[in-house]
Amino acid sequence: MPTLSRRDLFRGTAAVGASALLKPGVARATAPSAANLVTQVNGERVDTPIGDHETALELVRERLGLTGSKEACGHGACGACTMLVDGVPQVSCIQPASHLHGKQVVTIEGLHHATDPRPAGGPGHPPHGIAPPPSPSLEALHPLQRAFLAEDALQCGYCTPGFVVEASAFHDAWRGAHPVGEGPTRAEVAAALSGHLCRCGAYEGIFRAVQGSCKGDFDAVIPGEPPRIDGLEKVTGHARYTVDVSLPGMKEAVFVRSPCGGAKVAQIDDSAARKVPGVHGILHLADSGATLRHAGQPIAIVVADDRTTARTAARLVRVSVNRGPVACDIASALAPGAPLVYPNRGKTEISSEMTVIPTAWNLNERGPLRTDIGLAPGRAQRAVEAPSVDGVWTTQAQCHTALEPHACVAQWEGESVTVWASTQMVVGLAEELADRLRLPASQVRVLAPYVGGAFGAKAAWDAHVGFVVDAARQLDVPLRYVPDRHEELLLGGYRPPQELKVAVAVNAAGELDGVRMEVRGDSGVAVGANVGGIMRLRYPGAPKFLSDYDVLTHAPAARPFRGPGGPPGYFALEGAIDQIAADRGVSPISIRRPWDREPAFRRLYDWAEGLPEAGRYAEVGRDTGRFRDGVGVATAAWYHFVAPGIEVLLKADSSGFHVSTASQDMGNGTRTTLAQAVEDALGVPRARVSVRVGDSRDVPGPMSAGSRTTVSVRPAVFDAARELTAAMLDFAVSTWGLTEAVVAPGGVQHATGFATWASIVDAGGSFSAVGRRRVDPAGWAIPLAIGGSAIGKHSSAALQVSLVRVDTWLGRVQVLKVWAGFAVGRVHSPVIARSQAIGGVIQSLGYALHEERRLDAKTGALLTHTLEDYHLPGMAESPEIDVHFDDVPIPGVAAEGIGLSEVTTCGGGASIANAIFRATGWRPMALPARPDRVLAGLKTRVTV
Amino acid sequence: MIHFPLSPSDAVTLHAQGRATLRAGGTDVVDRARNGLLVGDVIDLRDVQPDAMFGGVSSTAGLGVPPSLSIGALTRIAALDVPALDAWPGLREAARTLATPQVRAMATVGGGLLQANRCWYFRHPDLRADCHKAGGATCAARSGDALRHALFDVGPCISVHPSTLGCALLAYDATFTVLEAAGLRDAGTVEALFGSGADPTRDNQLPDGAVLYAVHVDTGAGDRSAYGRATGRTWAEWPLVEATVRVGPAGVVIAAGGVAPVPVRLRVAEQALGSGASAGEAIHRECASRQLLAQSAYKVDLLAGLVQALLDRADRRSL
């Protein structure tokens, strides 16, 4: 087997000999144990040898090709792999396959009605790459599945099969014991589904779906289209994600990774690993002497028949390293004598969506980066010499940890490669790959069929994709790599920890005289943490001094996380303002009102003052006793980002209407947005529109990041529709000799009647048009696009009111209710927009209260390496969330609206922290507000 | 290699032969196998036909004799959430609270008591090389990040024991039976099964070669009791601290988890409560009598709050 160094990668110089070692025909299963497993899966008999440590999940996914059950955590903590065993929901990732012996197993594929004429995807359907089995009809679905569809109880859909399987059993048991019309409480549903996690935060819809179906509301098919056009594939387990791609002869990759940071490779000995049967190759990715800045850096890639074998072999690769000291947080990295992350400066990784501007670099600190040009920073500095409030806020690393990891599959055919990847940027990834491989663009194709969540973590180049693509070529095999949860939590991206020194001055007249924010961000080995660039948006007109520093540490690179810079920045800024309002005894709404001249914020303030808890906004510490309630208010603003020039292809022929673009749907609803846009532009029902995304070969679409997908593709669809309808009009006129013919909604109005688009395509016409996202009528705020992103005029606005209950004995904070108002102009798909908004609110709740990555300070290794240690909000953490859209068109902006995703998560942490202060009189200055911090805080009651 | 013995005696014969791990529900053993923590063979109890003692729950409550409870080690946790346990509400509550519904449907009582700890150093492939419980000689958590670790410094290892059932059984003075090559034997109290926590190499003190067969609760039926835990989230989280309190004719019993490498009885606090101290005072006296670890000192207040809350809840309970 060849031993390759990193230098050889992408050069193709060391591939000789690899293919000779392949063993064609070797089964992908592990060695059989003495006795075969005999079981029933979805009603069909299975009789198969199984491996010693094979899990029930591996059995159904890899042997039976039933890929609806998902692995997400691998520890039984998230429930994505739940299946029914003798009717009882059980997690399958920690269930020995042998325990299914003699049992009746039902997976998501077998849940719908057995009489459905179409195949249930039972055993015998071989694993395959792209084409999913057909989904069952709505009539054949379990009522709970129909409820999930109707209530839009999902986004990316990756956790959905597990939720659906568990909730269907709950539903069936409930129905057996309760009359029609009687449903469970939220608490009962939360307890029943406490073994499930949804990173998108679809919990509100799940509550409605389970409660409604238990009452019998979904026993029959609900008329009308489900709000999300790819929902059916998701609730049936038929949606195929990158992790589900399985190709003939495909091998699995596992990485050998650095155990620590601050080290150098001394020696790599893979001799024992190479002897493991089923290992096809081990490629070295780091040479002796290579620098290992952070834990998890790739050292070697092991390719084997299956993951278990690869993992076993990887464990046998002996890597000795020379360890040095590490600095894994801001304080350690800035301490005198701290080990330097980049002793020779050099090139860092970039964690920002924005272009990183050169600046000073001193030891581990890079900066300042000033983002206050034109904001009178000098005046702000002078004003805060007598601050109304002055404090240091700190935040933690929040991991994106999408439930589908950063998986990829590479398949070479000659000098062309196809890469399936869980990515937010099929186009960007294809371009990057072509560049690195020095191949023409036509020879690189990237597919992202379904994407199981991303949140910003999958919008950048991933080194492992390059290694997998290269290993696939070197070893001449299709190759899949699915990171485990440990790798995902360590390397998959995180919101950088920040230390924010904030001073705010409000004068006696209530005017905002100045804001000073000096912020340090820890993006690990990367740079690009930036809060000031976001903070300059809020309270326009107020003098601001905004200065950011990157602090380099021996941690993996951060990644932009939904609203990068927003959540920490608003936590500090809105906390400071809340404190000033409290100190002055005024409502947090009334103190802000004079600082906002935009009508959108004024309307949000009016809305907030009409809410049920409005009378309590100014209260602090009303309750005594164990449980204390408080209401917190915070606001946020976000940019109007657009991907200018992106294209959408619209076709119409006798088979229907087809829209495609090389974008992707990671749960944000790109497919639905496109179909809705076609419906709105052409006046044809959404059901007649087929949508294709997730293929880099289509016309170039937007990266799904920066809240810009909808605002980019929708105007492009309208642009295409103008050309398409003109052509259809011409065709109709010439075919039928129409007179006085004009384009109208749904077809062509002419002198003697109306010809529908459908009748025109049925007459044999075949049309296509490419539409583009053009500049907004009002133009851009900055006259050029940076990194494929233009900044439009106007910004989005958010206001979140949170009612919390603090348990002063156990230090626990429960969010009871949230009212979240968003002004983003026109909302074109209200149901999925609401789902996305709720997801943003729940992610901010996790940020405020539960989520926290922790690294070992001595080695930089990840301590919170499972979803048992890294705490995502669950069903019971999800409060009732009322979403209010200020649905007022924004003039001068195409589609009359601006992006939604990021602004929904920016102010929530601040709102909850402010509510804790209002409840207790103690202001959380550090996130998350863990029980130990709450208890300590309650003892001090120190406010800033 | 995985063995599938057909009877308890076959299982114990295999087990006595050497270094093998017993597997029942598998929820921890599968995870450890993947993690590289499992050494040697696995003896899987899938095909074992348990007798009523090994595989069942039997209660004499309501039969006119002093109520007692016997729970087989092969009983699934979910099978404890049944009316037969109503005379021991702290135990039933514990069984209803731990882990998740899917895990409770698979995991057994024996596995719950004998599972390995979840210390984030012990479970980390790159951090456990020198860990006491992985064959090493130090505790990385002690000089590292021990935010969620033990409060009481009772031995070289400062992990916390993960068994919620252990915490509950301690509060009921439960005993246990083992099956050994020589046959069944009553092996003492569940408190002794765990030991003091001073031994850093093991999560329990089950005799080598023995199979945990059943646990028995002969006291406390009808006592007011409650189980609870302090966590950041509502469900599905390893507790920062957990406790079971039982208020009986002989006084208050408190067993706590999340504070030591084993579940522990808080006898100083029990005595203090007996002499009229408040929960807060009692816990502070308990803690004053022990050596505490600095990083988790917040658990003192947490434990005080939890015990107060549980006493309140037990008090409201009419039986």
GROMACS .gro file of C-alpha atoms in nm, chain B residues 5-311:
model
  307
  949PRO     CA    1  -2.522  -1.844   2.692
  950LEU     CA    2  -2.863  -2.004   2.725
  951SER     CA    3  -2.893  -2.003   3.100
  952PRO     CA    4  -2.774  -1.799   3.397
  953SER     CA    5  -2.546  -2.081   3.502
  954ASP     CA    6  -2.386  -2.096   3.157
  955ALA     CA    7  -2.337  -1.722   3.177
  956VAL     CA    8  -2.168  -1.739   3.513
  957THR     CA    9  -1.950  -2.028   3.403
  958LEU     CA   10  -1.828  -1.826   3.107
  959HIS     CA   11  -1.792  -1.519   3.323
  960ALA     CA   12  -1.583  -1.703   3.580
  961GLN     CA   13  -1.343  -1.813   3.308
  962GLY     CA   14  -1.188  -1.478   3.255
  963ARG     CA   15  -1.194  -1.129   3.130
  964ALA     CA   16  -1.531  -1.077   2.970
  965THR     CA   17  -1.801  -0.815   2.994
  966LEU     CA   18  -2.162  -0.904   3.054
  967ARG     CA   19  -2.407  -0.739   2.820
  968ALA     CA   20  -2.778  -0.710   2.879
  969GLY     CA   21  -2.945  -0.411   2.710
  970GLY     CA   22  -2.613  -0.308   2.564
  971THR     CA   23  -2.670   0.065   2.587
  972ASP     CA   24  -2.339   0.124   2.761
  973VAL     CA   25  -2.141  -0.179   2.641
  974VAL     CA   26  -2.200  -0.103   2.272
  975ASP     CA   27  -2.087   0.252   2.325
  976ARG     CA   28  -1.776   0.140   2.509
  977ALA     CA   29  -1.697  -0.113   2.239
  978ARG     CA   30  -1.707   0.156   1.973
  979ASN     CA   31  -1.509   0.388   2.194
  980GLY     CA   32  -1.225   0.136   2.237
  981LEU     CA   33  -1.297   0.099   2.609
  982LEU     CA   34  -1.402  -0.263   2.595
  983VAL     CA   35  -1.137  -0.528   2.635
  984GLY     CA   36  -1.199  -0.898   2.594
  985ASP     CA   37  -1.507  -1.098   2.512
  986VAL     CA   38  -1.869  -1.011   2.561
  987ILE     CA   39  -2.116  -1.243   2.729
  988ASP     CA   40  -2.451  -1.141   2.592
  989LEU     CA   41  -2.751  -1.240   2.798
  990ARG     CA   42  -2.996  -1.222   2.508
  991ASP     CA   43  -3.076  -1.592   2.503
  992VAL     CA   44  -3.079  -1.643   2.878
  993GLN     CA   45  -3.417  -1.754   3.000
  994PRO     CA   46  -3.432  -1.578   3.334
  995ASP     CA   47  -3.623  -1.714   3.629
  996ALA     CA   48  -3.862  -1.486   3.812
  997MET     CA   49  -3.591  -1.363   4.043
  998PHE     CA   50  -3.344  -1.271   3.765
  999GLY     CA   51  -3.593  -1.128   3.521
 1000GLY     CA   52  -3.894  -1.005   3.709
 1001VAL     CA   53  -4.034  -0.756   3.956
 1002SER     CA   54  -4.216  -0.901   4.253
 1003SER     CA   55  -4.378  -0.704   4.525
 1004THR     CA   56  -4.552  -0.829   4.835
 1005ALA     CA   57  -4.722  -0.496   4.889
 1006GLY     CA   58  -5.088  -0.547   4.974
 1007LEU     CA   59  -5.046  -0.915   5.048
 1008GLY     CA   60  -5.077  -0.875   5.424
 1009VAL     CA   61  -4.709  -0.931   5.493
 1010PRO     CA   62  -4.443  -0.666   5.545
 1011PRO     CA   63  -4.412  -0.527   5.192
 1012SER     CA   64  -4.094  -0.609   5.015
 1013LEU     CA   65  -3.972  -0.578   4.662
 1014SER     CA   66  -3.743  -0.788   4.452
 1015ILE     CA   67  -3.616  -0.666   4.117
 1016GLY     CA   68  -3.430  -0.894   3.881
 1017ALA     CA   69  -3.112  -0.763   3.726
 1018LEU     CA   70  -3.247  -0.842   3.379
 1019THR     CA   71  -3.558  -0.630   3.433
 1020ARG     CA   72  -3.584  -0.344   3.186
 1021ILE     CA   73  -3.586  -0.003   3.350
 1022ALA     CA   74  -3.919   0.075   3.184
 1023ALA     CA   75  -4.072  -0.219   3.370
 1024LEU     CA   76  -4.015  -0.036   3.699
 1025ASP     CA   77  -4.262   0.236   3.611
 1026VAL     CA   78  -4.553   0.022   3.725
 1027PRO     CA   79  -4.806   0.040   4.008
 1028ALA     CA   80  -4.627  -0.244   4.187
 1029LEU     CA   81  -4.366   0.013   4.285
 1030ASP     CA   82  -4.610   0.268   4.422
 1031ALA     CA   83  -4.516   0.179   4.776
 1032TRP     CA   84  -4.165   0.301   4.693
 1033PRO     CA   85  -4.235   0.624   4.508
 1034GLY     CA   86  -3.877   0.748   4.518
 1035LEU     CA   87  -3.770   0.439   4.331
 1036ARG     CA   88  -4.045   0.459   4.075
 1037GLU     CA   89  -3.974   0.825   4.017
 1038ALA     CA   90  -3.606   0.755   3.967
 1039ALA     CA   91  -3.686   0.486   3.711
 1040ARG     CA   92  -3.917   0.725   3.528
 1041THR     CA   93  -3.667   1.008   3.521
 1042LEU     CA   94  -3.340   0.853   3.415
 1043ALA     CA   95  -3.205   0.858   3.059
 1044THR     CA   96  -3.472   0.861   2.786
 1045PRO     CA   97  -3.779   0.650   2.711
 1046GLN     CA   98  -3.598   0.463   2.434
 1047VAL     CA   99  -3.304   0.383   2.658
 1048ARG     CA  100  -3.530   0.283   2.947
 1049ALA     CA  101  -3.701   0.039   2.713
 1050MET     CA  102  -3.370  -0.135   2.643
 1051ALA     CA  103  -3.152  -0.090   2.949
 1052THR     CA  104  -3.175  -0.325   3.244
 1053VAL     CA  105  -3.156  -0.276   3.617
 1054GLY     CA  106  -2.832  -0.471   3.632
 1055GLY     CA  107  -2.679  -0.267   3.355
 1056GLY     CA  108  -2.798   0.052   3.515
 1057LEU     CA  109  -2.623  -0.033   3.838
 1058LEU     CA  110  -2.305  -0.165   3.680
 1059GLN     CA  111  -2.258   0.083   3.394
 1060ALA     CA  112  -1.932   0.270   3.363
 1061ASN     CA  113  -1.900   0.635   3.454
 1062ARG     CA  114  -1.937   0.912   3.196
 1063CYS     CA  115  -1.637   1.123   3.293
 1064TRP     CA  116  -1.540   1.321   2.985
 1065TYR     CA  117  -1.176   1.230   3.032
 1066PHE     CA  118  -1.242   0.858   3.083
 1067ARG     CA  119  -1.465   0.849   2.775
 1068HIS     CA  120  -1.221   1.044   2.559
 1069PRO     CA  121  -0.994   0.821   2.352
 1070ASP     CA  122  -0.708   1.070   2.371
 1071LEU     CA  123  -0.745   1.173   2.734
 1072ARG     CA  124  -0.785   0.848   2.921
 1073ALA     CA  125  -0.441   0.697   2.868
 1074ASP     CA  126  -0.345   0.749   3.227
 1075CYS     CA  127  -0.692   0.736   3.382
 1076HIS     CA  128  -0.731   0.516   3.691
 1077LYS     CA  129  -1.040   0.354   3.551
 1078ALA     CA  130  -0.875   0.279   3.220
 1079GLY     CA  131  -0.576   0.113   3.382
 1080GLY     CA  132  -0.371   0.426   3.443
 1081ALA     CA  133  -0.253   0.600   3.755
 1082THR     CA  134  -0.384   0.956   3.751
 1083CYS     CA  135  -0.703   1.155   3.730
 1084ALA     CA  136  -0.696   1.412   3.451
 1085ALA     CA  137  -1.018   1.569   3.573
 1086ARG     CA  138  -0.866   1.646   3.911
 1087SER     CA  139  -0.622   1.889   3.757
 1088GLY     CA  140  -0.842   1.961   3.458
 1089ASP     CA  141  -1.200   2.058   3.391
 1090ALA     CA  142  -1.418   1.908   3.661
 1091LEU     CA  143  -1.720   2.132   3.633
 1092ARG     CA  144  -1.961   1.840   3.641
 1093HIS     CA  145  -1.749   1.612   3.856
 1094ALA     CA  146  -1.757   1.498   4.216
 1095LEU     CA  147  -1.812   1.727   4.509
 1096PHE     CA  148  -1.686   1.488   4.776
 1097ASP     CA  149  -1.317   1.403   4.755
 1098VAL     CA  150  -1.328   1.040   4.862
 1099GLY     CA  151  -1.060   0.884   4.644
 1100PRO     CA  152  -0.814   0.944   4.364
 1101CYS     CA  153  -1.084   0.938   4.093
 1102ILE     CA  154  -1.333   1.223   4.095
 1103SER     CA  155  -1.582   1.096   3.839
 1104VAL     CA  156  -1.944   1.073   3.943
 1105HIS     CA  157  -2.136   0.749   3.936
 1106PRO     CA  158  -2.401   0.749   3.666
 1107SER     CA  159  -2.650   0.514   3.830
 1108THR     CA  160  -2.972   0.687   3.923
 1109LEU     CA  161  -3.121   0.356   4.032
 1110GLY     CA  162  -2.823   0.308   4.260
 1111CYS     CA  163  -2.900   0.640   4.426
 1112ALA     CA  164  -3.262   0.540   4.474
 1113LEU     CA  165  -3.187   0.190   4.602
 1114LEU     CA  166  -2.942   0.330   4.854
 1115ALA     CA  167  -3.219   0.531   5.010
 1116TYR     CA  168  -3.413   0.209   5.067
 1117ASP     CA  169  -3.128   0.014   5.222
 1118ALA     CA  170  -3.151  -0.229   4.933
 1119THR     CA  171  -2.953  -0.551   4.923
 1120PHE     CA  172  -2.841  -0.763   4.632
 1121THR     CA  173  -2.800  -1.122   4.528
 1122VAL     CA  174  -2.529  -1.253   4.301
 1123LEU     CA  175  -2.497  -1.568   4.103
 1124GLU     CA  176  -2.155  -1.722   4.126
 1125ALA     CA  177  -2.011  -2.051   4.009
 1126ALA     CA  178  -2.109  -2.189   4.347
 1127GLY     CA  179  -2.465  -2.068   4.314
 1128LEU     CA  180  -2.680  -1.783   4.437
 1129ARG     CA  181  -2.562  -1.579   4.730
 1130ASP     CA  182  -2.701  -1.279   4.915
 1131ALA     CA  183  -2.406  -1.048   4.887
 1132GLY     CA  184  -2.488  -0.756   5.113
 1133THR     CA  185  -2.616  -0.406   5.069
 1134VAL     CA  186  -2.627  -0.205   4.749
 1135GLU     CA  187  -2.425   0.050   4.941
 1136ALA     CA  188  -2.155  -0.213   4.973
 1137LEU     CA  189  -2.195  -0.303   4.607
 1138PHE     CA  190  -2.071   0.046   4.529
 1139GLY     CA  191  -1.832   0.082   4.819
 1140SER     CA  192  -1.693   0.408   4.946
 1141GLY     CA  193  -1.567   0.537   4.615
 1142ALA     CA  194  -1.211   0.527   4.741
 1143ASP     CA  195  -1.111   0.260   4.491
 1144PRO     CA  196  -1.034   0.457   4.174
 1145THR     CA  197  -1.010   0.154   3.949
 1146ARG     CA  198  -1.371   0.043   3.949
 1147ASP     CA  199  -1.718   0.187   3.934
 1148ASN     CA  200  -1.851  -0.084   4.166
 1149GLN     CA  201  -1.730  -0.360   4.393
 1150LEU     CA  202  -1.920  -0.652   4.246
 1151PRO     CA  203  -1.718  -0.963   4.331
 1152ASP     CA  204  -1.507  -1.086   4.039
 1153GLY     CA  205  -1.680  -1.351   3.836
 1154ALA     CA  206  -2.017  -1.282   3.991
 1155VAL     CA  207  -2.333  -1.198   3.800
 1156LEU     CA  208  -2.561  -0.944   3.964
 1157TYR     CA  209  -2.885  -1.135   3.996
 1158ALA     CA  210  -3.139  -0.926   4.181
 1159VAL     CA  211  -3.182  -0.640   4.420
 1160HIS     CA  212  -3.418  -0.644   4.715
 1161VAL     CA  213  -3.595  -0.375   4.907
 1162ASP     CA  214  -3.727  -0.496   5.239
 1163THR     CA  215  -3.780  -0.164   5.409
 1164GLY     CA  216  -3.938   0.167   5.347
 1165ALA     CA  217  -4.263   0.059   5.188
 1166GLY     CA  218  -4.517   0.327   5.256
 1167ASP     CA  219  -4.259   0.580   5.363
 1168ARG     CA  220  -4.293   0.919   5.208
 1169SER     CA  221  -4.013   0.950   4.956
 1170ALA     CA  222  -3.911   1.139   4.647
 1171TYR     CA  223  -3.640   1.131   4.383
 1172GLY     CA  224  -3.518   1.434   4.192
 1173ARG     CA  225  -3.225   1.579   4.009
 1174ALA     CA  226  -3.071   1.912   3.924
 1175THR     CA  227  -2.997   1.960   3.556
 1176GLY     CA  228  -2.973   2.243   3.311
 1177ARG     CA  229  -3.248   2.097   3.094
 1178THR     CA  230  -3.568   1.924   3.192
 1179TRP     CA  231  -3.500   1.574   3.064
 1180ALA     CA  232  -3.230   1.351   2.931
 1181GLU     CA  233  -2.931   1.499   3.103
 1182TRP     CA  234  -2.682   1.346   3.343
 1183PRO     CA  235  -2.764   1.513   3.671
 1184LEU     CA  236  -2.536   1.767   3.829
 1185VAL     CA  237  -2.669   1.628   4.155
 1186GLU     CA  238  -2.948   1.383   4.220
 1187ALA     CA  239  -3.101   1.262   4.542
 1188THR     CA  240  -3.360   1.034   4.688
 1189VAL     CA  241  -3.508   1.122   5.025
 1190ARG     CA  242  -3.716   0.890   5.236
 1191VAL     CA  243  -3.900   0.999   5.545
 1192GLY     CA  244  -3.984   0.702   5.763
 1193PRO     CA  245  -4.057   0.624   6.125
 1194ALA     CA  246  -3.687   0.600   6.197
 1195GLY     CA  247  -3.612   0.938   6.047
 1196VAL     CA  248  -3.494   1.077   5.718
 1197VAL     CA  249  -3.272   0.892   5.476
 1198ILE     CA  250  -3.090   1.079   5.198
 1199ALA     CA  251  -2.896   0.921   4.917
 1200ALA     CA  252  -2.720   1.140   4.668
 1201GLY     CA  253  -2.566   1.097   4.326
 1202GLY     CA  254  -2.356   1.329   4.115
 1203VAL     CA  255  -2.142   1.411   4.416
 1204ALA     CA  256  -1.898   1.119   4.440
 1205PRO     CA  257  -1.763   0.827   4.235
 1206VAL     CA  258  -2.040   0.621   4.391
 1207PRO     CA  259  -2.389   0.704   4.512
 1208VAL     CA  260  -2.361   0.801   4.876
 1209ARG     CA  261  -2.576   0.819   5.187
 1210LEU     CA  262  -2.562   1.158   5.354
 1211ARG     CA  263  -2.567   1.035   5.713
 1212VAL     CA  264  -2.449   1.355   5.874
 1213ALA     CA  265  -2.729   1.542   5.703
 1214GLU     CA  266  -2.977   1.272   5.799
 1215GLN     CA  267  -2.882   1.312   6.163
 1216ALA     CA  268  -2.897   1.687   6.144
 1217LEU     CA  269  -3.245   1.673   5.997
 1218GLY     CA  270  -3.341   1.435   6.275
 1219SER     CA  271  -3.234   1.692   6.527
 1220GLY     CA  272  -3.437   1.964   6.368
 1221ALA     CA  273  -3.197   2.129   6.128
 1222SER     CA  274  -3.323   2.274   5.803
 1223ALA     CA  275  -3.230   2.104   5.478
 1224GLY     CA  276  -2.981   2.376   5.403
 1225GLU     CA  277  -2.817   2.345   5.742
 1226ALA     CA  278  -2.815   1.970   5.721
 1227ILE     CA  279  -2.644   1.968   5.382
 1228HIS     CA  280  -2.393   2.225   5.494
 1229ARG     CA  281  -2.312   2.013   5.797
 1230GLU     CA  282  -2.273   1.711   5.574
 1231CYS     CA  283  -2.042   1.904   5.347
 1232ALA     CA  284  -1.847   2.045   5.639
 1233SER     CA  285  -1.778   1.689   5.748
 1234ARG     CA  286  -1.630   1.602   5.411
 1235GLN     CA  287  -1.341   1.707   5.197
 1236LEU     CA  288  -1.481   1.906   4.907
 1237LEU     CA  289  -1.349   1.963   4.558
 1238ALA     CA  290  -1.323   2.327   4.464
 1239GLN     CA  291  -1.449   2.326   4.105
 1240SER     CA  292  -1.782   2.175   4.196
 1241ALA     CA  293  -1.833   2.364   4.521
 1242TYR     CA  294  -2.152   2.505   4.369
 1243LYS     CA  295  -2.300   2.160   4.419
 1244VAL     CA  296  -2.329   2.228   4.791
 1245ASP     CA  297  -2.601   2.483   4.728
 1246LEU     CA  298  -2.750   2.270   4.456
 1247LEU     CA  299  -2.770   1.972   4.688
 1248ALA     CA  300  -2.923   2.183   4.963
 1249GLY     CA  301  -3.186   2.317   4.727
 1250LEU     CA  302  -3.260   1.976   4.586
 1251VAL     CA  303  -3.295   1.806   4.924
 1252GLN     CA  304  -3.523   2.084   5.044
 1253ALA     CA  305  -3.735   2.048   4.730
 1254LEU     CA  306  -3.755   1.671   4.771
 1255LEU     CA  307  -3.845   1.692   5.140
   0.00000   0.00000   0.00000
